[in-house]
Short mmCIF file of N, CA and C in Angstrom, two decimals:
data_model
loop_
_atom_site.label_atom_id
_atom_site.label_comp_id
_atom_site.label_asym_id
_atom_site.label_seq_id
_atom_site.Cartn_x
_atom_site.Cartn_y
_atom_site.Cartn_z
N VAL A 1 -9.57 -1.54 -14.74
CA VAL A 1 -8.58 -2.49 -15.22
C VAL A 1 -8.01 -3.24 -14.04
N PRO A 2 -8.03 -4.57 -14.08
CA PRO A 2 -7.43 -5.33 -12.97
C PRO A 2 -5.95 -5.02 -12.84
N ARG A 3 -5.48 -4.93 -11.63
CA ARG A 3 -4.08 -4.65 -11.35
C ARG A 3 -3.40 -5.91 -10.84
N THR A 4 -2.16 -6.08 -11.22
CA THR A 4 -1.38 -7.17 -10.65
C THR A 4 -0.83 -6.69 -9.31
N VAL A 5 -0.45 -7.63 -8.47
CA VAL A 5 0.17 -7.30 -7.19
C VAL A 5 1.67 -7.37 -7.40
N ALA A 6 2.38 -6.34 -6.97
CA ALA A 6 3.84 -6.33 -7.09
C ALA A 6 4.42 -7.44 -6.22
N SER A 7 5.20 -8.31 -6.81
CA SER A 7 5.83 -9.40 -6.07
C SER A 7 7.01 -8.88 -5.26
N ALA A 8 7.51 -9.72 -4.37
CA ALA A 8 8.64 -9.33 -3.51
C ALA A 8 9.85 -8.93 -4.34
N CYS A 9 10.11 -9.65 -5.43
CA CYS A 9 11.28 -9.30 -6.25
C CYS A 9 11.07 -7.95 -6.93
N THR A 10 9.86 -7.64 -7.36
CA THR A 10 9.57 -6.34 -7.95
C THR A 10 9.75 -5.24 -6.92
N VAL A 11 9.25 -5.46 -5.71
CA VAL A 11 9.39 -4.47 -4.64
C VAL A 11 10.85 -4.24 -4.32
N ARG A 12 11.61 -5.32 -4.22
CA ARG A 12 13.03 -5.21 -3.90
C ARG A 12 13.77 -4.38 -4.96
N GLU A 13 13.41 -4.55 -6.23
CA GLU A 13 14.08 -3.84 -7.32
C GLU A 13 13.53 -2.42 -7.54
N GLU A 14 12.25 -2.21 -7.31
CA GLU A 14 11.60 -0.97 -7.73
C GLU A 14 11.22 -0.01 -6.60
N LEU A 15 10.99 -0.51 -5.40
CA LEU A 15 10.55 0.36 -4.30
C LEU A 15 11.78 0.89 -3.57
N VAL A 16 12.30 1.98 -4.10
CA VAL A 16 13.54 2.58 -3.60
C VAL A 16 13.28 4.05 -3.28
N PRO A 17 14.15 4.69 -2.49
CA PRO A 17 13.95 6.11 -2.19
C PRO A 17 13.79 6.95 -3.47
N HIS A 18 12.86 7.88 -3.40
CA HIS A 18 12.55 8.83 -4.46
C HIS A 18 11.72 8.23 -5.60
N ARG A 19 11.46 6.93 -5.60
CA ARG A 19 10.61 6.30 -6.63
C ARG A 19 9.20 6.80 -6.43
N LYS A 20 8.52 7.13 -7.50
CA LYS A 20 7.16 7.66 -7.43
C LYS A 20 6.14 6.54 -7.37
N VAL A 21 5.14 6.72 -6.51
CA VAL A 21 3.99 5.82 -6.42
C VAL A 21 2.72 6.67 -6.47
N LYS A 22 1.62 6.06 -6.86
CA LYS A 22 0.35 6.79 -6.95
C LYS A 22 -0.58 6.33 -5.83
N LEU A 23 -1.12 7.28 -5.08
CA LEU A 23 -2.10 7.03 -4.03
C LEU A 23 -3.47 7.34 -4.59
N VAL A 24 -4.45 6.48 -4.31
CA VAL A 24 -5.82 6.70 -4.79
C VAL A 24 -6.76 6.51 -3.61
N GLY A 25 -7.66 7.48 -3.40
CA GLY A 25 -8.59 7.33 -2.28
C GLY A 25 -9.70 8.36 -2.28
N PHE A 26 -10.60 8.19 -1.32
CA PHE A 26 -11.76 9.05 -1.14
C PHE A 26 -11.69 9.80 0.18
N GLY A 27 -10.49 10.04 0.67
CA GLY A 27 -10.31 10.67 1.97
C GLY A 27 -10.67 12.14 2.01
N ILE A 28 -10.74 12.65 3.21
CA ILE A 28 -11.07 14.06 3.45
C ILE A 28 -9.85 14.90 3.09
N THR A 29 -10.08 16.01 2.41
CA THR A 29 -8.96 16.82 1.93
C THR A 29 -8.81 18.14 2.66
N ARG A 30 -9.72 18.47 3.57
CA ARG A 30 -9.62 19.74 4.30
C ARG A 30 -8.92 19.54 5.63
N GLU A 31 -8.17 20.53 6.05
CA GLU A 31 -7.42 20.48 7.32
C GLU A 31 -8.33 20.24 8.52
N ASP A 32 -9.55 20.82 8.51
CA ASP A 32 -10.43 20.70 9.67
C ASP A 32 -11.16 19.36 9.73
N ALA A 33 -11.02 18.52 8.68
CA ALA A 33 -11.62 17.18 8.62
C ALA A 33 -13.13 17.21 8.85
N GLU A 34 -13.78 18.28 8.40
CA GLU A 34 -15.21 18.43 8.62
C GLU A 34 -16.07 17.96 7.45
N GLU A 35 -15.51 17.77 6.31
CA GLU A 35 -16.29 17.44 5.13
C GLU A 35 -16.47 15.94 4.96
N ALA A 36 -17.41 15.56 4.12
CA ALA A 36 -17.54 14.18 3.67
C ALA A 36 -17.15 14.21 2.20
N ASN A 37 -16.26 13.34 1.79
CA ASN A 37 -15.80 13.35 0.41
C ASN A 37 -16.41 12.22 -0.38
N THR A 38 -16.90 12.51 -1.57
CA THR A 38 -17.42 11.48 -2.46
C THR A 38 -16.64 11.43 -3.76
N LEU A 39 -15.59 12.23 -3.87
CA LEU A 39 -14.77 12.27 -5.07
C LEU A 39 -13.49 11.49 -4.88
N ARG A 40 -13.11 10.76 -5.92
CA ARG A 40 -11.84 10.04 -5.88
C ARG A 40 -10.71 11.02 -6.18
N HIS A 41 -9.68 10.96 -5.37
CA HIS A 41 -8.50 11.79 -5.57
C HIS A 41 -7.30 10.89 -5.82
N GLU A 42 -6.33 11.43 -6.54
CA GLU A 42 -5.08 10.72 -6.79
C GLU A 42 -3.93 11.67 -6.49
N ALA A 43 -2.85 11.12 -6.02
CA ALA A 43 -1.65 11.91 -5.78
C ALA A 43 -0.44 11.05 -6.12
N THR A 44 0.56 11.66 -6.71
CA THR A 44 1.81 10.98 -6.98
C THR A 44 2.82 11.49 -5.96
N VAL A 45 3.42 10.57 -5.23
CA VAL A 45 4.35 10.93 -4.16
C VAL A 45 5.61 10.08 -4.27
N ALA A 46 6.65 10.51 -3.60
CA ALA A 46 7.92 9.78 -3.61
C ALA A 46 8.02 8.86 -2.39
N VAL A 47 8.65 7.71 -2.58
CA VAL A 47 8.98 6.81 -1.48
C VAL A 47 10.11 7.47 -0.70
N THR A 48 9.95 7.56 0.61
CA THR A 48 10.99 8.17 1.44
C THR A 48 11.74 7.15 2.30
N ASP A 49 11.08 6.05 2.65
CA ASP A 49 11.71 5.02 3.49
C ASP A 49 11.16 3.65 3.06
N PRO A 50 11.84 2.96 2.15
CA PRO A 50 11.32 1.70 1.62
C PRO A 50 11.20 0.56 2.63
N THR A 51 11.83 0.67 3.79
CA THR A 51 11.77 -0.41 4.79
C THR A 51 11.02 -0.01 6.05
N CYS A 52 10.51 1.21 6.11
CA CYS A 52 9.73 1.71 7.24
C CYS A 52 10.48 1.53 8.56
N THR A 53 11.59 2.21 8.67
CA THR A 53 12.38 2.14 9.90
C THR A 53 12.60 3.51 10.54
N LEU A 54 12.12 4.58 9.90
CA LEU A 54 12.44 5.92 10.37
C LEU A 54 11.38 6.59 11.25
N ASP A 55 10.24 5.95 11.48
CA ASP A 55 9.17 6.57 12.25
C ASP A 55 8.65 5.60 13.31
N PRO A 56 8.31 6.09 14.51
CA PRO A 56 7.79 5.22 15.57
C PRO A 56 6.48 4.50 15.20
N SER A 57 5.75 4.98 14.20
CA SER A 57 4.51 4.32 13.79
C SER A 57 4.75 3.05 13.01
N CYS A 58 5.98 2.84 12.53
CA CYS A 58 6.29 1.60 11.82
C CYS A 58 6.12 0.44 12.79
N GLN A 59 5.49 -0.63 12.34
CA GLN A 59 5.21 -1.78 13.19
C GLN A 59 6.46 -2.64 13.35
N ALA A 60 7.01 -2.68 14.52
CA ALA A 60 8.22 -3.47 14.78
C ALA A 60 8.01 -4.94 14.45
N SER A 61 6.78 -5.44 14.60
CA SER A 61 6.51 -6.86 14.35
C SER A 61 6.61 -7.23 12.88
N ILE A 62 6.57 -6.25 11.99
CA ILE A 62 6.67 -6.56 10.56
C ILE A 62 7.81 -5.81 9.88
N ALA A 63 8.62 -5.09 10.65
CA ALA A 63 9.74 -4.34 10.09
C ALA A 63 11.01 -5.18 10.20
N PRO A 64 11.95 -4.97 9.32
CA PRO A 64 11.82 -4.12 8.15
C PRO A 64 11.14 -4.86 7.01
N ASN A 65 10.75 -4.17 6.02
CA ASN A 65 10.23 -4.70 4.76
C ASN A 65 8.77 -5.12 4.74
N GLY A 66 8.00 -4.88 5.79
CA GLY A 66 6.58 -5.18 5.75
C GLY A 66 5.75 -3.95 5.41
N GLU A 67 6.37 -2.78 5.56
CA GLU A 67 5.71 -1.51 5.28
C GLU A 67 6.73 -0.59 4.61
N PHE A 68 6.22 0.52 4.07
CA PHE A 68 7.12 1.55 3.55
C PHE A 68 6.49 2.91 3.81
N ILE A 69 7.30 3.97 3.73
CA ILE A 69 6.82 5.33 3.94
C ILE A 69 6.95 6.09 2.63
N ALA A 70 5.91 6.86 2.31
CA ALA A 70 5.92 7.69 1.11
C ALA A 70 5.13 8.96 1.39
N GLY A 71 5.36 9.97 0.57
CA GLY A 71 4.61 11.22 0.67
C GLY A 71 5.30 12.22 1.54
N GLY A 72 4.58 13.29 1.80
CA GLY A 72 5.10 14.38 2.60
C GLY A 72 5.12 15.67 1.82
N ARG A 73 5.55 16.72 2.48
CA ARG A 73 5.63 18.04 1.86
C ARG A 73 4.28 18.49 1.31
N GLY A 74 3.21 18.14 2.04
CA GLY A 74 1.88 18.61 1.68
C GLY A 74 1.10 17.71 0.75
N THR A 75 1.71 16.66 0.21
CA THR A 75 1.01 15.74 -0.68
C THR A 75 1.06 14.36 -0.04
N ASP A 76 -0.14 13.81 0.20
CA ASP A 76 -0.18 12.57 0.96
C ASP A 76 -1.59 11.99 0.90
N SER A 77 -1.76 10.83 1.51
CA SER A 77 -3.09 10.28 1.73
C SER A 77 -3.70 11.04 2.91
N CYS A 78 -5.03 10.98 3.03
CA CYS A 78 -5.73 11.74 4.05
C CYS A 78 -6.65 10.83 4.85
N PHE A 79 -7.28 11.39 5.89
CA PHE A 79 -8.24 10.64 6.67
C PHE A 79 -9.32 10.08 5.74
N GLY A 80 -9.59 8.79 5.86
CA GLY A 80 -10.59 8.14 5.02
C GLY A 80 -9.99 7.41 3.83
N ASP A 81 -8.71 7.58 3.56
CA ASP A 81 -8.06 6.88 2.46
C ASP A 81 -7.58 5.48 2.85
N SER A 82 -7.53 5.17 4.14
CA SER A 82 -7.00 3.89 4.61
C SER A 82 -7.67 2.73 3.89
N GLY A 83 -6.85 1.77 3.50
CA GLY A 83 -7.33 0.61 2.76
C GLY A 83 -7.28 0.79 1.27
N GLY A 84 -7.00 2.00 0.82
CA GLY A 84 -6.93 2.28 -0.62
C GLY A 84 -5.63 1.79 -1.23
N PRO A 85 -5.58 1.75 -2.56
CA PRO A 85 -4.40 1.23 -3.25
C PRO A 85 -3.27 2.24 -3.38
N VAL A 86 -2.05 1.70 -3.36
CA VAL A 86 -0.85 2.43 -3.71
C VAL A 86 -0.29 1.71 -4.93
N LEU A 87 -0.17 2.44 -6.04
CA LEU A 87 0.20 1.83 -7.31
C LEU A 87 1.60 2.24 -7.75
N LEU A 88 2.28 1.30 -8.38
CA LEU A 88 3.63 1.50 -8.88
C LEU A 88 3.58 1.30 -10.39
N ALA A 89 4.06 2.29 -11.16
CA ALA A 89 4.08 2.18 -12.62
C ALA A 89 5.27 1.32 -13.04
N LEU A 90 4.96 0.30 -13.83
CA LEU A 90 5.98 -0.60 -14.36
C LEU A 90 5.83 -0.64 -15.88
N PRO A 91 6.80 -1.12 -16.62
CA PRO A 91 6.67 -1.21 -18.07
C PRO A 91 5.46 -2.05 -18.51
N THR A 92 5.05 -3.00 -17.67
CA THR A 92 3.91 -3.86 -18.00
C THR A 92 2.58 -3.28 -17.53
N GLY A 93 2.59 -2.12 -16.90
CA GLY A 93 1.37 -1.49 -16.38
C GLY A 93 1.50 -1.22 -14.89
N GLN A 94 0.44 -0.70 -14.32
CA GLN A 94 0.47 -0.39 -12.88
C GLN A 94 0.27 -1.66 -12.06
N ALA A 95 1.00 -1.74 -10.95
CA ALA A 95 0.89 -2.88 -10.03
C ALA A 95 0.58 -2.35 -8.64
N LEU A 96 -0.23 -3.11 -7.91
CA LEU A 96 -0.54 -2.76 -6.53
C LEU A 96 0.69 -3.08 -5.69
N VAL A 97 1.30 -2.03 -5.12
CA VAL A 97 2.51 -2.21 -4.32
C VAL A 97 2.22 -2.06 -2.84
N GLY A 98 1.12 -1.38 -2.49
CA GLY A 98 0.82 -1.15 -1.10
C GLY A 98 -0.63 -0.86 -0.84
N ILE A 99 -0.96 -0.85 0.45
CA ILE A 99 -2.30 -0.54 0.92
C ILE A 99 -2.16 0.57 1.95
N MET A 100 -2.96 1.63 1.77
CA MET A 100 -2.85 2.78 2.67
C MET A 100 -3.16 2.38 4.10
N SER A 101 -2.35 2.90 5.01
CA SER A 101 -2.43 2.56 6.42
C SER A 101 -2.32 3.85 7.23
N PRO A 102 -1.69 3.86 8.41
CA PRO A 102 -1.70 5.07 9.24
C PRO A 102 -0.75 6.16 8.75
N GLY A 103 -0.94 7.34 9.30
CA GLY A 103 -0.02 8.45 9.07
C GLY A 103 1.20 8.28 9.95
N LEU A 104 2.09 9.22 9.85
CA LEU A 104 3.33 9.16 10.62
C LEU A 104 3.18 9.81 11.97
N THR A 105 3.84 9.26 12.97
CA THR A 105 3.89 9.85 14.30
C THR A 105 4.65 11.17 14.27
N LEU A 106 5.73 11.19 13.50
CA LEU A 106 6.61 12.36 13.49
C LEU A 106 6.19 13.43 12.48
N ALA A 107 5.09 13.22 11.77
CA ALA A 107 4.64 14.20 10.78
C ALA A 107 4.28 15.51 11.47
N ALA A 108 4.59 16.60 10.82
CA ALA A 108 4.35 17.93 11.41
C ALA A 108 2.87 18.30 11.37
N THR A 109 2.11 17.71 10.46
CA THR A 109 0.70 18.04 10.35
C THR A 109 -0.12 16.77 10.32
N THR A 110 -1.43 16.91 10.46
CA THR A 110 -2.31 15.75 10.39
C THR A 110 -2.54 15.34 8.94
N ARG A 111 -2.21 16.19 8.01
CA ARG A 111 -2.42 15.88 6.59
C ARG A 111 -1.21 16.37 5.82
N GLY A 112 -0.67 15.52 4.99
CA GLY A 112 0.40 15.95 4.10
C GLY A 112 1.81 15.73 4.60
N GLY A 113 1.97 15.06 5.73
CA GLY A 113 3.31 14.84 6.27
C GLY A 113 3.94 13.52 5.88
N GLY A 114 3.24 12.71 5.15
CA GLY A 114 3.73 11.39 4.76
C GLY A 114 2.88 10.31 5.39
N GLY A 115 2.97 9.11 4.88
CA GLY A 115 2.16 8.02 5.39
C GLY A 115 2.89 6.70 5.35
N ILE A 116 2.35 5.74 6.09
CA ILE A 116 2.87 4.38 6.14
C ILE A 116 1.94 3.51 5.32
N TYR A 117 2.53 2.66 4.51
CA TYR A 117 1.77 1.79 3.61
C TYR A 117 2.22 0.35 3.79
N VAL A 118 1.26 -0.56 3.94
CA VAL A 118 1.55 -1.99 4.07
C VAL A 118 1.92 -2.51 2.69
N ARG A 119 2.99 -3.27 2.60
CA ARG A 119 3.39 -3.85 1.32
C ARG A 119 2.42 -4.95 0.91
N ALA A 120 1.88 -4.84 -0.28
CA ALA A 120 0.88 -5.79 -0.77
C ALA A 120 1.46 -7.19 -0.93
N ASP A 121 2.73 -7.30 -1.33
CA ASP A 121 3.32 -8.62 -1.54
C ASP A 121 3.40 -9.42 -0.24
N LYS A 122 3.45 -8.74 0.90
CA LYS A 122 3.57 -9.43 2.18
C LYS A 122 2.26 -10.00 2.69
N VAL A 123 1.15 -9.60 2.09
CA VAL A 123 -0.15 -10.09 2.56
C VAL A 123 -0.92 -10.83 1.47
N THR A 124 -0.31 -11.03 0.30
CA THR A 124 -1.00 -11.68 -0.81
C THR A 124 -1.46 -13.10 -0.46
N SER A 125 -0.60 -13.89 0.15
CA SER A 125 -0.99 -15.27 0.52
C SER A 125 -2.17 -15.26 1.48
N TRP A 126 -2.15 -14.36 2.44
CA TRP A 126 -3.26 -14.27 3.39
C TRP A 126 -4.54 -13.84 2.67
N ILE A 127 -4.44 -12.85 1.79
CA ILE A 127 -5.62 -12.39 1.03
C ILE A 127 -6.20 -13.55 0.23
N GLN A 128 -5.34 -14.30 -0.44
CA GLN A 128 -5.82 -15.43 -1.24
C GLN A 128 -6.47 -16.50 -0.37
N SER A 129 -5.92 -16.74 0.83
CA SER A 129 -6.51 -17.75 1.70
C SER A 129 -7.86 -17.33 2.24
N VAL A 130 -8.04 -16.03 2.49
CA VAL A 130 -9.31 -15.52 3.01
C VAL A 130 -10.38 -15.43 1.91
N THR A 131 -9.97 -14.98 0.73
CA THR A 131 -10.94 -14.76 -0.35
C THR A 131 -11.15 -15.98 -1.23
N GLY A 132 -10.19 -16.90 -1.22
CA GLY A 132 -10.29 -18.06 -2.11
C GLY A 132 -10.01 -17.71 -3.56
N ARG A 133 -9.46 -16.55 -3.81
CA ARG A 133 -9.18 -16.10 -5.18
C ARG A 133 -7.68 -15.98 -5.39
N LYS A 134 -7.24 -16.33 -6.58
CA LYS A 134 -5.83 -16.20 -6.95
C LYS A 134 -5.60 -14.80 -7.49
N LEU A 135 -4.62 -14.10 -6.93
CA LEU A 135 -4.28 -12.76 -7.40
C LEU A 135 -3.14 -12.86 -8.40
N PHE A 136 -3.17 -12.05 -9.42
CA PHE A 136 -2.10 -12.01 -10.40
C PHE A 136 -0.94 -11.22 -9.82
N ARG A 137 0.29 -11.70 -10.05
CA ARG A 137 1.47 -11.07 -9.47
C ARG A 137 2.50 -10.78 -10.56
N THR A 138 3.33 -9.78 -10.30
CA THR A 138 4.42 -9.49 -11.23
C THR A 138 5.49 -10.55 -11.08
N THR A 139 6.38 -10.62 -12.07
CA THR A 139 7.50 -11.56 -12.02
C THR A 139 8.79 -10.81 -12.28
N CYS A 140 9.89 -11.44 -11.93
CA CYS A 140 11.22 -10.86 -12.15
C CYS A 140 12.10 -11.95 -12.74
N GLY A 141 12.69 -11.69 -13.88
CA GLY A 141 13.58 -12.67 -14.49
C GLY A 141 12.91 -14.00 -14.74
N GLY A 142 11.60 -13.97 -15.03
CA GLY A 142 10.87 -15.20 -15.30
C GLY A 142 10.38 -15.92 -14.06
N LYS A 143 10.78 -15.46 -12.87
CA LYS A 143 10.36 -16.10 -11.63
C LYS A 143 9.34 -15.23 -10.91
N GLY A 144 8.40 -15.89 -10.26
CA GLY A 144 7.47 -15.19 -9.39
C GLY A 144 7.90 -15.37 -7.95
N ASP A 145 7.02 -15.06 -7.05
CA ASP A 145 7.34 -15.16 -5.63
C ASP A 145 7.25 -16.57 -5.07
N GLU A 146 6.79 -17.51 -5.86
CA GLU A 146 6.65 -18.87 -5.34
C GLU A 146 7.98 -19.38 -4.79
N ALA A 147 9.09 -18.93 -5.39
CA ALA A 147 10.41 -19.40 -4.95
C ALA A 147 10.93 -18.62 -3.75
N GLU A 148 10.24 -17.54 -3.38
CA GLU A 148 10.70 -16.70 -2.27
C GLU A 148 9.87 -16.96 -1.03
N SER A 149 10.46 -16.78 0.11
CA SER A 149 9.76 -16.95 1.38
C SER A 149 8.98 -15.68 1.71
N GLU A 150 7.68 -15.82 1.95
CA GLU A 150 6.87 -14.66 2.32
C GLU A 150 6.94 -14.38 3.80
N SER A 151 7.53 -15.28 4.57
CA SER A 151 7.60 -15.04 6.01
C SER A 151 8.71 -14.05 6.36
N GLU A 152 9.65 -13.86 5.47
CA GLU A 152 10.77 -12.95 5.73
C GLU A 152 10.27 -11.50 5.74
N GLY A 153 10.16 -10.92 6.92
CA GLY A 153 9.72 -9.54 7.03
C GLY A 153 8.25 -9.35 6.72
N GLY A 154 7.47 -10.42 6.73
CA GLY A 154 6.06 -10.32 6.35
C GLY A 154 5.18 -9.87 7.48
N CYS A 155 3.91 -9.72 7.17
CA CYS A 155 2.94 -9.26 8.16
C CYS A 155 2.43 -10.43 8.97
N GLN A 156 2.13 -10.18 10.21
CA GLN A 156 1.53 -11.21 11.04
C GLN A 156 0.05 -11.31 10.71
N THR A 157 -0.56 -12.47 10.92
CA THR A 157 -1.97 -12.63 10.60
C THR A 157 -2.86 -12.19 11.74
N THR A 158 -2.30 -11.97 12.91
CA THR A 158 -3.08 -11.42 14.00
C THR A 158 -2.47 -10.10 14.41
N GLY A 159 -3.27 -9.21 14.87
CA GLY A 159 -2.72 -7.92 15.25
C GLY A 159 -3.84 -6.96 15.55
N PRO A 160 -3.55 -5.68 15.54
CA PRO A 160 -4.56 -4.69 15.86
C PRO A 160 -5.73 -4.78 14.90
N LEU A 161 -6.92 -4.53 15.42
CA LEU A 161 -8.13 -4.60 14.63
C LEU A 161 -8.07 -3.70 13.42
N ASP A 162 -7.55 -2.49 13.56
CA ASP A 162 -7.53 -1.57 12.43
C ASP A 162 -6.65 -2.07 11.29
N SER A 163 -5.57 -2.79 11.57
CA SER A 163 -4.73 -3.33 10.50
C SER A 163 -5.50 -4.36 9.70
N GLY A 164 -6.21 -5.25 10.37
CA GLY A 164 -7.02 -6.25 9.67
C GLY A 164 -8.12 -5.61 8.86
N LEU A 165 -8.74 -4.61 9.42
CA LEU A 165 -9.80 -3.89 8.72
C LEU A 165 -9.26 -3.22 7.47
N LEU A 166 -8.08 -2.63 7.56
CA LEU A 166 -7.47 -1.99 6.40
C LEU A 166 -7.23 -3.01 5.29
N LEU A 167 -6.76 -4.18 5.64
CA LEU A 167 -6.49 -5.20 4.65
C LEU A 167 -7.77 -5.67 3.98
N VAL A 168 -8.83 -5.84 4.74
CA VAL A 168 -10.11 -6.27 4.17
C VAL A 168 -10.61 -5.23 3.17
N VAL A 169 -10.50 -3.96 3.53
CA VAL A 169 -10.92 -2.89 2.62
C VAL A 169 -10.05 -2.91 1.37
N GLY A 170 -8.74 -3.07 1.54
CA GLY A 170 -7.84 -3.13 0.40
C GLY A 170 -8.17 -4.30 -0.52
N VAL A 171 -8.44 -5.47 0.06
CA VAL A 171 -8.82 -6.64 -0.73
C VAL A 171 -10.11 -6.36 -1.49
N ALA A 172 -11.07 -5.76 -0.83
CA ALA A 172 -12.34 -5.45 -1.49
C ALA A 172 -12.12 -4.55 -2.68
N LEU A 173 -11.25 -3.56 -2.55
CA LEU A 173 -10.97 -2.65 -3.67
C LEU A 173 -10.31 -3.39 -4.83
N VAL A 174 -9.35 -4.27 -4.52
CA VAL A 174 -8.68 -5.03 -5.58
C VAL A 174 -9.67 -5.94 -6.29
N LEU A 175 -10.48 -6.68 -5.53
CA LEU A 175 -11.44 -7.60 -6.13
C LEU A 175 -12.52 -6.85 -6.90
N ARG A 176 -12.95 -5.71 -6.40
CA ARG A 176 -13.97 -4.90 -7.07
C ARG A 176 -13.47 -4.47 -8.45
N ARG A 177 -12.21 -4.10 -8.55
CA ARG A 177 -11.64 -3.66 -9.82
C ARG A 177 -11.53 -4.83 -10.81
N ARG A 178 -11.42 -6.06 -10.31
CA ARG A 178 -11.29 -7.24 -11.19
C ARG A 178 -12.62 -7.65 -11.82
N ARG A 179 -13.72 -7.22 -11.27
CA ARG A 179 -15.04 -7.64 -11.78
C ARG A 179 -15.43 -6.88 -13.01
#
């Protein structure tokens, strides 16, 4: 089922501490990271830091509001999940709210300590410009994000190679689901 992308107004209203989001990925689930995984896993986790300001791994160039932190206490995304979707349940259905990115610097373990997720609304314009495809977005009070500035707290278009790679993988997953 195609997913809409959560708009900035939806994120502002819905992405709050303790709000549940769903992580979906094919990452490695063993502590020793020795296996290859071919099974899709899902986990429901709580948002712990909606503005990504509590961990050194948060990107200062896009903080606050370009990323968020969720998970922890043994439930989280794992190695190999990067680029996968983070979904938010709304009355109108699930919306893509984030894209899996790095783990936390301050996490006690390599798996299950929480993760950093890039906000999908902050990269939608870039995704559309690269793919040439219009993505469906949520609305708030009848308005979409067209009236809001995406540069406020948004992601930069240049940066570390792994961030760009994560976005490309995330875009591929979104577009694959739309076909």
